[in-house]
Amino acid sequence: MNKPVFSQLNPPQRLLMGPGPINADPRVLRAMSAPLIGQYDPAMTAYMNEVMMLYRSVFRTSNDWTLLVDGTSRAGIEAILVSAIRPGDKVLVPVFGRFGHLLCEIARRCQAEVHTIETPWGTVFTPDQIEEAIKRVRPTMLLTVHGDTSTTMRQPLEELGAICRRYGVLFYTDATATLGGNPLETDAWGLDAVSAGMQKCLGGSAGTSPITLSEQMADSITRRRHVEEGIRDNRHQDGDEPIISSNYFDLAMIMDYWGSERLNHHTEATSALYGARECARLIVQEGVEAGIARHQLHGAALRAGVEAMGLEVFGDPRHKMNNVLGINIPDGLHDQQIRECMLNDFGIEIGTSFGPLKGKMWRIGTMGYNARKDCVLQTLAALEATLNRYGFKTVQGAGMEAAWNSYAN
Amino acid sequence: MNKPVFSQLNPPQRLLMGPGPINADPRVLRAMSAPLIGQYDPAMTAYMNEVMMLYRSVFRTSNDWTLLVDGTSRAGIEAILVSAIRPGDKVLVPVFGRFGHLLCEIARRCQAEVHTIETPWGTVFTPDQIEEAIKRVRPTMLLTVHGDTSTTMRQPLEELGAICRRYGVLFYTDATATLGGNPLETDAWGLDAVSAGMQKCLGGSAGTSPITLSEQMADSITRRRHVEEGIRDNRHQDGDEPIISSNYFDLAMIMDYWGSERLNHHTEATSALYGARECARLIVQEGVEAGIARHQLHGAALRAGVEAMGLEVFGDPRHKMNNVLGINIPDGLHDQQIRECMLNDFGIEIGTSFGPLKGKMWRIGTMGYNARKDCVLQTLAALEATLNRYGFKTVQGAGMEAAWNSYAN
């Protein structure tokens, strides 16, 4: 049998303007290719400490426990949920898109009693609606999505921390799609846990998930700490806190690994840590607020251009994420045909949708390294050409002009 | 407040000769810095298919379900255990080192009834001992470690598959530390599941875990398949198979993502996948057997050199892994002092030990990209100089000569 021959990697050049992943900043990819060092090398533990400091700035927090979970963004979500939720705990999930359903799904696997409130896709909740549900359900945790890319909506979180405090509820948000591109104030908003991912506004490559835990959340988790030896010997007693059902996602252990004790847990995903450090370093260098303003600027220009082309934007405009735009697909146009033309002829990827919006909406992202004028203008020009080709007539040049004007204002 | 200034990554150059991580092959690091592409880009799904083909060669299997779990090697272990073990299942773990204990620990968190047999560190089990225990326990799964770096021992697995078949037991091995550097025959040995990691003999960077599942194992797991929607709506009925308690590690979902349906699960850790593909591509190019022979060659030279220096090798020599050598620390020498001199003055990392061997054994690895003559000879020369400095007198040059002779034979 002949061995199949596999050639060197040679991925096509793409401009990734979907809801993520986006093109990683080349500086991040270079950092990821730095030589490895040992897990307990003083240089490595110094980098781990720097990662903690840098992500405190990005998350806007003074939380000690600000660290990485090795896996994609949903690894960070699951680590927080499986470590914090005790079987039988009530949790409340306000669902305004697909990723709210994901939180429900993971919480159910953690044996939570899951309560939801729902709102039509394209809208978000008022603080009153959430307080009302908290009063009714009396959950131990409120699980929110900050920005749900499935609908492009951003749930206001500013007032929820105070509400949670009043009812003794721990407050979590999934900021995978928002961190770095939208305001997020972990401490000022009273968040007890936040998780994120690398492949959106942070400008990196998926593979490790930054999280931050308030002191109260960390205490709640470390009360469930079991040393490996105890579990091995079945020494945990009735009456103890229930064991965390995952080893890999046991944040009590992961805190002991990132903390001063440096107890061995997993082998660090060193290249991913290098990448995460570089992402945060670049953000801190630019300034967290400046980075958010950049996402706002380019998101607004994209939107201005799209609307001037005669396309309609999806969802409540008061609650849009800065970094993803939903476009209602006009009658007579075929979702996939347009996207394939964009990808195959221009090398530009835009996103489709799923669930109730499948085939009805495109999603265009402007985030991380791709929150840039050239990316926005290239995408608009290609989109206009493609739409015209397939029969959707625009006023020639109106989209581009609106985008230029948006930049000029 | 002044912003702290963080400089570009600049890790020190280290020769990583511990039990892993080792220096990644520079070609792998370069592959990991390739531009990202979208998750459903035809180029990406083609790479996923190539990864499956390549790891079939490395695992020596024709298993369809040969894929990556995004996370470090223990992510692969946990994904298999949490997906395959039903609460209350009996599992048998032959424990001959630290990583056997880890399997017990993870299995307990999966609510298995865990049965163990133990053997002193530095020894392994005979097939008879394992068959005896299987007859007594009647487990649903046998969970083994192929090579346990904590003791440097390699458990013979050749005969266990047939035994497992006789008793209707599913057969798993953790090959994190052995795959690519020691013979491992998934199909010929009747293994139902194998997991591995990148940072040992595969010459990569930790962050994704290759696994392979037999048809029988895959069937056992997919019987527990629940669609996200069902879980969301609590639609699984009594009498159904118990739900897999993790979303991230739900192999039924991960198979649907890697399979022809390509159902969305997590966002792929693309850089890690690029790296994993390059590791396997280089191994297949060298030839799987040739790679193993290379590990054998350099491991033997290291051992010959160490013994000729008057040092004693740990454990049963008939069952040593090719790629990690345990050295009993001579009386009067201080574990950490020697390792620090090696690291700080020569830039060479060797490993300490833990558990019952803490402070008593060094571990030197020759694996992956570092299974090379120059790495072995540099390490021996530095070790001899360091030992002499701290009062352990060797016959000058004997270690080097023995290593050269080992290469000449």
Short mmCIF file of C-alpha atoms in Angstrom, two decimals, chain B residues 82-399:
data_model
loop_
_atom_site.label_atom_id
_atom_site.label_comp_id
_atom_site.label_asym_id
_atom_site.label_seq_id
_atom_site.Cartn_x
_atom_site.Cartn_y
_atom_site.Cartn_z
CA VAL B 82 -16.80 10.68 31.11
CA SER B 83 -18.32 9.62 27.79
CA ALA B 84 -17.91 5.88 28.31
CA ILE B 85 -18.48 5.37 32.04
CA ARG B 86 -22.06 5.23 33.27
CA PRO B 87 -22.61 6.08 36.94
CA GLY B 88 -22.28 2.87 38.93
CA ASP B 89 -20.16 1.09 36.31
CA LYS B 90 -17.36 -1.01 37.70
CA VAL B 91 -13.93 -0.19 36.32
CA LEU B 92 -10.63 -1.89 37.02
CA VAL B 93 -7.42 0.15 37.22
CA PRO B 94 -4.07 -1.58 37.55
CA VAL B 95 -2.04 1.13 39.32
CA PHE B 96 1.73 1.14 38.90
CA GLY B 97 2.40 4.88 39.26
CA ARG B 98 0.91 8.32 39.59
CA PHE B 99 -1.08 8.28 36.39
CA GLY B 100 -2.92 5.14 37.40
CA HIS B 101 -4.10 7.08 40.42
CA LEU B 102 -5.23 9.86 38.09
CA LEU B 103 -7.39 7.38 36.14
CA CYS B 104 -8.98 6.27 39.43
CA GLU B 105 -9.59 9.85 40.44
CA ILE B 106 -11.27 10.78 37.16
CA ALA B 107 -13.31 7.55 37.12
CA ARG B 108 -14.56 8.26 40.66
CA ARG B 109 -15.70 11.70 39.55
CA CYS B 110 -17.60 9.91 36.76
CA GLN B 111 -19.30 7.96 39.57
CA ALA B 112 -17.69 4.67 38.65
CA GLU B 113 -17.18 1.97 41.22
CA VAL B 114 -13.39 1.89 41.03
CA HIS B 115 -11.43 -1.27 41.72
CA THR B 116 -7.65 -1.24 41.73
CA ILE B 117 -4.78 -3.62 41.88
CA GLU B 118 -1.43 -2.16 42.87
CA THR B 119 2.18 -3.13 42.36
CA PRO B 120 5.28 -1.44 43.79
CA TRP B 121 6.53 1.59 41.83
CA GLY B 122 9.13 0.37 39.38
CA THR B 123 7.26 -2.80 38.46
CA VAL B 124 4.35 -3.67 36.18
CA PHE B 125 1.63 -6.32 36.09
CA THR B 126 1.61 -9.70 34.39
CA PRO B 127 -1.37 -10.49 32.17
CA ASP B 128 -2.33 -13.19 34.68
CA GLN B 129 -2.57 -10.68 37.51
CA ILE B 130 -4.85 -8.52 35.42
CA GLU B 131 -6.99 -11.44 34.23
CA GLU B 132 -7.34 -12.60 37.82
CA ALA B 133 -8.61 -9.19 38.87
CA ILE B 134 -10.98 -8.99 35.90
CA LYS B 135 -12.46 -12.35 36.89
CA ARG B 136 -12.96 -11.16 40.43
CA VAL B 137 -14.28 -7.65 39.70
CA ARG B 138 -16.11 -8.17 36.40
CA PRO B 139 -15.66 -4.54 35.35
CA THR B 140 -17.20 -2.92 32.29
CA MET B 141 -13.88 -1.25 31.50
CA LEU B 142 -10.19 -1.88 32.07
CA LEU B 143 -8.36 1.45 32.44
CA THR B 144 -4.61 1.21 31.94
CA VAL B 145 -1.67 3.53 31.64
CA HIS B 146 0.69 2.46 28.88
CA GLY B 147 3.79 4.27 30.11
CA ASP B 148 3.74 5.99 33.48
CA THR B 149 6.39 8.71 33.53
CA SER B 150 6.28 8.80 37.32
CA THR B 151 8.04 5.41 37.40
CA THR B 152 9.32 5.21 33.77
CA MET B 153 7.64 1.80 33.49
CA ARG B 154 5.77 0.54 30.45
CA GLN B 155 2.94 -1.88 31.06
CA PRO B 156 2.83 -4.70 28.48
CA LEU B 157 -0.55 -4.49 26.80
CA GLU B 158 -0.16 -7.05 24.00
CA GLU B 159 -2.16 -9.81 25.68
CA LEU B 160 -4.76 -7.75 27.48
CA GLY B 161 -7.09 -7.16 24.55
CA ALA B 162 -7.81 -10.87 24.15
CA ILE B 163 -8.46 -11.16 27.89
CA CYS B 164 -10.82 -8.21 27.81
CA ARG B 165 -12.73 -9.73 24.90
CA ARG B 166 -13.19 -12.97 26.81
CA TYR B 167 -14.86 -11.15 29.68
CA GLY B 168 -16.72 -8.51 27.69
CA VAL B 169 -14.58 -5.68 29.02
CA LEU B 170 -13.80 -2.47 27.11
CA PHE B 171 -10.06 -1.81 27.05
CA TYR B 172 -8.63 1.72 27.38
CA THR B 173 -5.06 2.92 27.63
CA ASP B 174 -3.55 6.32 28.35
CA ALA B 175 -0.69 6.53 25.86
CA THR B 176 0.15 10.19 26.57
CA ALA B 177 3.76 9.40 27.34
CA THR B 178 4.39 6.54 24.93
CA LEU B 179 2.71 7.15 21.57
CA GLY B 180 5.27 7.65 18.83
CA GLY B 181 8.20 6.49 20.95
CA ASN B 182 7.16 2.98 21.95
CA PRO B 183 5.31 0.25 20.08
CA LEU B 184 1.56 0.70 20.40
CA GLU B 185 -0.81 -1.33 18.25
CA THR B 186 -4.37 -0.16 18.75
CA ASP B 187 -5.99 -2.73 16.49
CA ALA B 188 -3.61 -5.66 16.92
CA TRP B 189 -3.76 -5.37 20.69
CA GLY B 190 -7.53 -5.06 20.79
CA LEU B 191 -7.66 -1.62 22.34
CA ASP B 192 -11.08 0.05 22.42
CA ALA B 193 -9.84 3.53 23.27
CA VAL B 194 -6.47 5.24 23.37
CA SER B 195 -5.64 8.85 24.22
CA ALA B 196 -2.39 10.74 23.82
CA GLY B 197 -0.80 14.16 24.18
CA MET B 198 1.37 16.33 21.99
CA GLN B 199 4.21 17.27 24.32
CA LYS B 200 6.03 13.93 24.61
CA CYS B 201 7.15 11.63 21.78
CA LEU B 202 4.93 13.39 19.23
CA GLY B 203 7.20 16.43 19.39
CA GLY B 204 4.50 19.05 19.68
CA SER B 205 3.07 21.57 22.11
CA ALA B 206 0.39 20.62 24.66
CA GLY B 207 -3.09 21.84 23.80
CA THR B 208 -4.93 19.13 21.94
CA SER B 209 -5.26 15.43 22.59
CA PRO B 210 -5.48 12.81 19.84
CA ILE B 211 -7.78 9.89 20.65
CA THR B 212 -9.04 6.82 18.84
CA LEU B 213 -12.16 4.75 19.56
CA SER B 214 -13.05 1.26 18.38
CA GLU B 215 -16.43 0.72 16.79
CA GLN B 216 -17.64 -0.98 19.93
CA MET B 217 -16.51 1.91 22.11
CA ALA B 218 -18.01 4.46 19.73
CA ASP B 219 -21.31 2.54 19.79
CA SER B 220 -21.30 2.48 23.56
CA ILE B 221 -20.82 6.24 23.63
CA THR B 222 -23.27 7.16 20.90
CA ARG B 223 -26.00 5.22 22.70
CA ARG B 224 -25.78 8.09 25.18
CA ARG B 225 -26.19 10.72 22.49
CA HIS B 226 -28.52 13.53 23.45
CA VAL B 227 -29.08 16.43 21.16
CA GLU B 228 -28.55 19.80 22.80
CA GLU B 229 -32.16 20.63 22.21
CA GLY B 230 -33.32 17.59 24.13
CA ILE B 231 -31.14 18.44 27.08
CA ARG B 232 -32.31 22.01 26.93
CA ASP B 233 -35.91 20.98 27.15
CA ASN B 234 -35.30 18.19 29.65
CA ARG B 235 -36.77 15.81 27.11
CA HIS B 236 -34.64 12.78 27.94
CA GLN B 237 -36.85 10.19 29.51
CA ASP B 238 -36.43 7.71 32.31
CA GLY B 239 -35.06 4.51 30.92
CA ASP B 240 -32.84 6.38 28.51
CA GLU B 241 -29.11 6.05 28.82
CA PRO B 242 -27.74 8.44 31.44
CA ILE B 243 -26.67 11.76 30.00
CA ILE B 244 -22.92 12.43 29.64
CA SER B 245 -22.18 14.85 32.46
CA SER B 246 -19.97 17.13 30.34
CA ASN B 247 -20.81 19.10 27.24
CA TYR B 248 -17.21 19.97 26.36
CA PHE B 249 -16.10 16.33 26.61
CA ASP B 250 -19.25 14.75 25.17
CA LEU B 251 -17.64 12.50 22.57
CA ALA B 252 -21.00 11.73 20.99
CA MET B 253 -21.22 15.42 20.10
CA ILE B 254 -17.53 15.63 19.20
CA MET B 255 -17.97 12.69 16.81
CA ASP B 256 -20.91 14.48 15.19
CA TYR B 257 -18.63 17.48 14.77
CA TRP B 258 -15.74 15.52 13.20
CA GLY B 259 -18.04 13.25 11.23
CA SER B 260 -19.79 13.91 7.95
CA GLU B 261 -22.64 15.77 9.65
CA ARG B 262 -20.24 18.42 10.99
CA LEU B 263 -22.66 19.52 13.67
CA ASN B 264 -21.34 22.59 15.40
CA HIS B 265 -19.82 21.93 18.82
CA HIS B 266 -16.91 24.07 20.05
CA THR B 267 -14.90 26.54 17.96
CA GLU B 268 -11.93 24.51 16.80
CA ALA B 269 -8.56 25.28 18.41
CA THR B 270 -7.18 25.79 14.93
CA SER B 271 -3.53 26.50 15.77
CA ALA B 272 -3.42 23.40 17.95
CA LEU B 273 -4.95 21.36 15.13
CA TYR B 274 -2.33 22.72 12.72
CA GLY B 275 0.36 21.64 15.20
CA ALA B 276 -1.13 18.19 15.72
CA ARG B 277 -1.35 17.67 11.97
CA GLU B 278 2.29 18.62 11.52
CA CYS B 279 3.43 16.29 14.34
CA ALA B 280 1.68 13.34 12.75
CA ARG B 281 2.76 14.34 9.26
CA LEU B 282 6.42 14.32 10.33
CA ILE B 283 5.99 10.95 12.06
CA VAL B 284 4.35 9.37 9.05
CA GLN B 285 7.07 10.83 6.84
CA GLU B 286 9.79 9.33 9.07
CA GLY B 287 7.79 6.11 9.42
CA VAL B 288 6.10 5.11 12.66
CA GLU B 289 8.49 2.19 13.25
CA ALA B 290 11.53 4.28 12.41
CA GLY B 291 10.45 6.89 14.93
CA ILE B 292 10.07 4.26 17.63
CA ALA B 293 13.48 2.82 16.76
CA ARG B 294 14.96 6.29 17.10
CA HIS B 295 13.54 6.62 20.60
CA GLN B 296 14.93 3.17 21.42
CA LEU B 297 18.38 4.12 20.10
CA HIS B 298 18.76 7.38 21.99
CA GLY B 299 17.13 6.07 25.16
CA ALA B 300 19.62 3.19 25.19
CA ALA B 301 22.58 5.53 24.68
CA LEU B 302 21.44 7.77 27.51
CA ARG B 303 21.06 4.81 29.78
CA ALA B 304 24.46 3.36 28.87
CA GLY B 305 26.08 6.71 29.62
CA VAL B 306 24.30 7.17 32.92
CA GLU B 307 25.16 3.67 34.12
CA ALA B 308 28.80 4.00 33.07
CA MET B 309 28.99 7.15 35.21
CA GLY B 310 28.21 4.93 38.17
CA LEU B 311 24.57 5.92 38.52
CA GLU B 312 21.81 3.43 39.09
CA VAL B 313 18.74 3.25 36.94
CA PHE B 314 15.33 2.96 38.61
CA GLY B 315 12.84 0.18 38.03
CA ASP B 316 12.51 -3.13 36.24
CA PRO B 317 14.80 -2.89 33.20
CA ARG B 318 12.63 -5.31 31.20
CA HIS B 319 9.72 -2.90 31.30
CA LYS B 320 11.27 0.51 30.81
CA MET B 321 9.77 3.10 28.50
CA ASN B 322 12.12 3.99 25.65
CA ASN B 323 11.82 7.68 26.31
CA VAL B 324 12.19 8.36 30.03
CA LEU B 325 14.99 7.19 32.30
CA GLY B 326 14.74 7.17 36.10
CA ILE B 327 18.02 7.67 37.97
CA ASN B 328 18.30 6.94 41.67
CA ILE B 329 19.80 10.02 43.31
CA PRO B 330 23.04 8.93 45.00
CA ASP B 331 23.39 9.45 48.74
CA GLY B 332 24.82 12.83 49.58
CA LEU B 333 23.51 14.61 46.49
CA HIS B 334 20.69 17.09 46.70
CA ASP B 335 17.95 16.70 44.07
CA GLN B 336 17.24 20.35 43.57
CA GLN B 337 20.84 21.57 43.67
CA ILE B 338 21.83 19.34 40.77
CA ARG B 339 18.76 20.25 38.73
CA GLU B 340 19.24 23.93 39.32
CA CYS B 341 22.87 23.78 38.22
CA MET B 342 21.81 21.89 35.09
CA LEU B 343 19.12 24.46 34.35
CA ASN B 344 20.87 27.68 35.29
CA ASP B 345 24.39 26.93 34.08
CA PHE B 346 23.73 24.64 31.12
CA GLY B 347 20.15 25.55 30.18
CA ILE B 348 19.19 21.87 30.41
CA GLU B 349 16.05 20.85 32.25
CA ILE B 350 15.85 17.40 33.82
CA GLY B 351 12.93 16.23 35.95
CA THR B 352 12.40 15.58 39.61
CA SER B 353 9.92 13.00 40.92
CA PHE B 354 6.91 12.93 43.19
CA GLY B 355 4.92 10.69 45.46
CA PRO B 356 7.02 7.92 47.01
CA LEU B 357 9.97 8.84 44.77
CA LYS B 358 10.09 12.54 45.66
CA GLY B 359 13.70 13.60 46.18
CA LYS B 360 14.92 10.11 45.34
CA MET B 361 14.93 10.03 41.56
CA TRP B 362 15.74 12.24 38.60
CA ARG B 363 13.97 11.65 35.33
CA ILE B 364 15.62 12.32 32.02
CA GLY B 365 13.60 12.21 28.84
CA THR B 366 14.78 11.61 25.28
CA MET B 367 11.72 12.04 23.19
CA GLY B 368 10.11 13.65 20.20
CA TYR B 369 12.35 16.29 18.70
CA ASN B 370 14.85 15.71 21.53
CA ALA B 371 15.38 12.03 20.75
CA ARG B 372 18.66 13.07 19.12
CA LYS B 373 22.33 12.29 19.62
CA ASP B 374 23.36 15.87 20.33
CA CYS B 375 20.70 16.20 23.03
CA VAL B 376 21.81 12.96 24.69
CA LEU B 377 25.52 13.81 24.59
CA GLN B 378 25.02 17.39 25.79
CA THR B 379 22.96 16.15 28.69
CA LEU B 380 25.46 13.48 29.67
CA ALA B 381 28.41 15.89 29.54
CA ALA B 382 26.57 18.49 31.61
CA LEU B 383 25.37 15.90 34.09
CA GLU B 384 28.85 14.51 34.59
CA ALA B 385 30.32 17.97 35.15
CA THR B 386 27.55 18.84 37.59
CA LEU B 387 27.83 15.61 39.57
CA ASN B 388 31.59 16.04 39.86
CA ARG B 389 31.17 19.61 41.03
CA TYR B 390 28.90 18.50 43.85
CA GLY B 391 31.14 15.69 45.01
CA PHE B 392 29.95 12.61 43.12
CA LYS B 393 33.11 11.41 41.41
CA THR B 394 32.76 9.59 38.12
CA VAL B 395 35.44 7.80 36.12
CA GLN B 396 36.31 10.62 33.77
CA GLY B 397 34.88 10.14 30.31
CA ALA B 398 33.42 6.70 30.98
CA GLY B 399 29.85 7.89 30.58
#
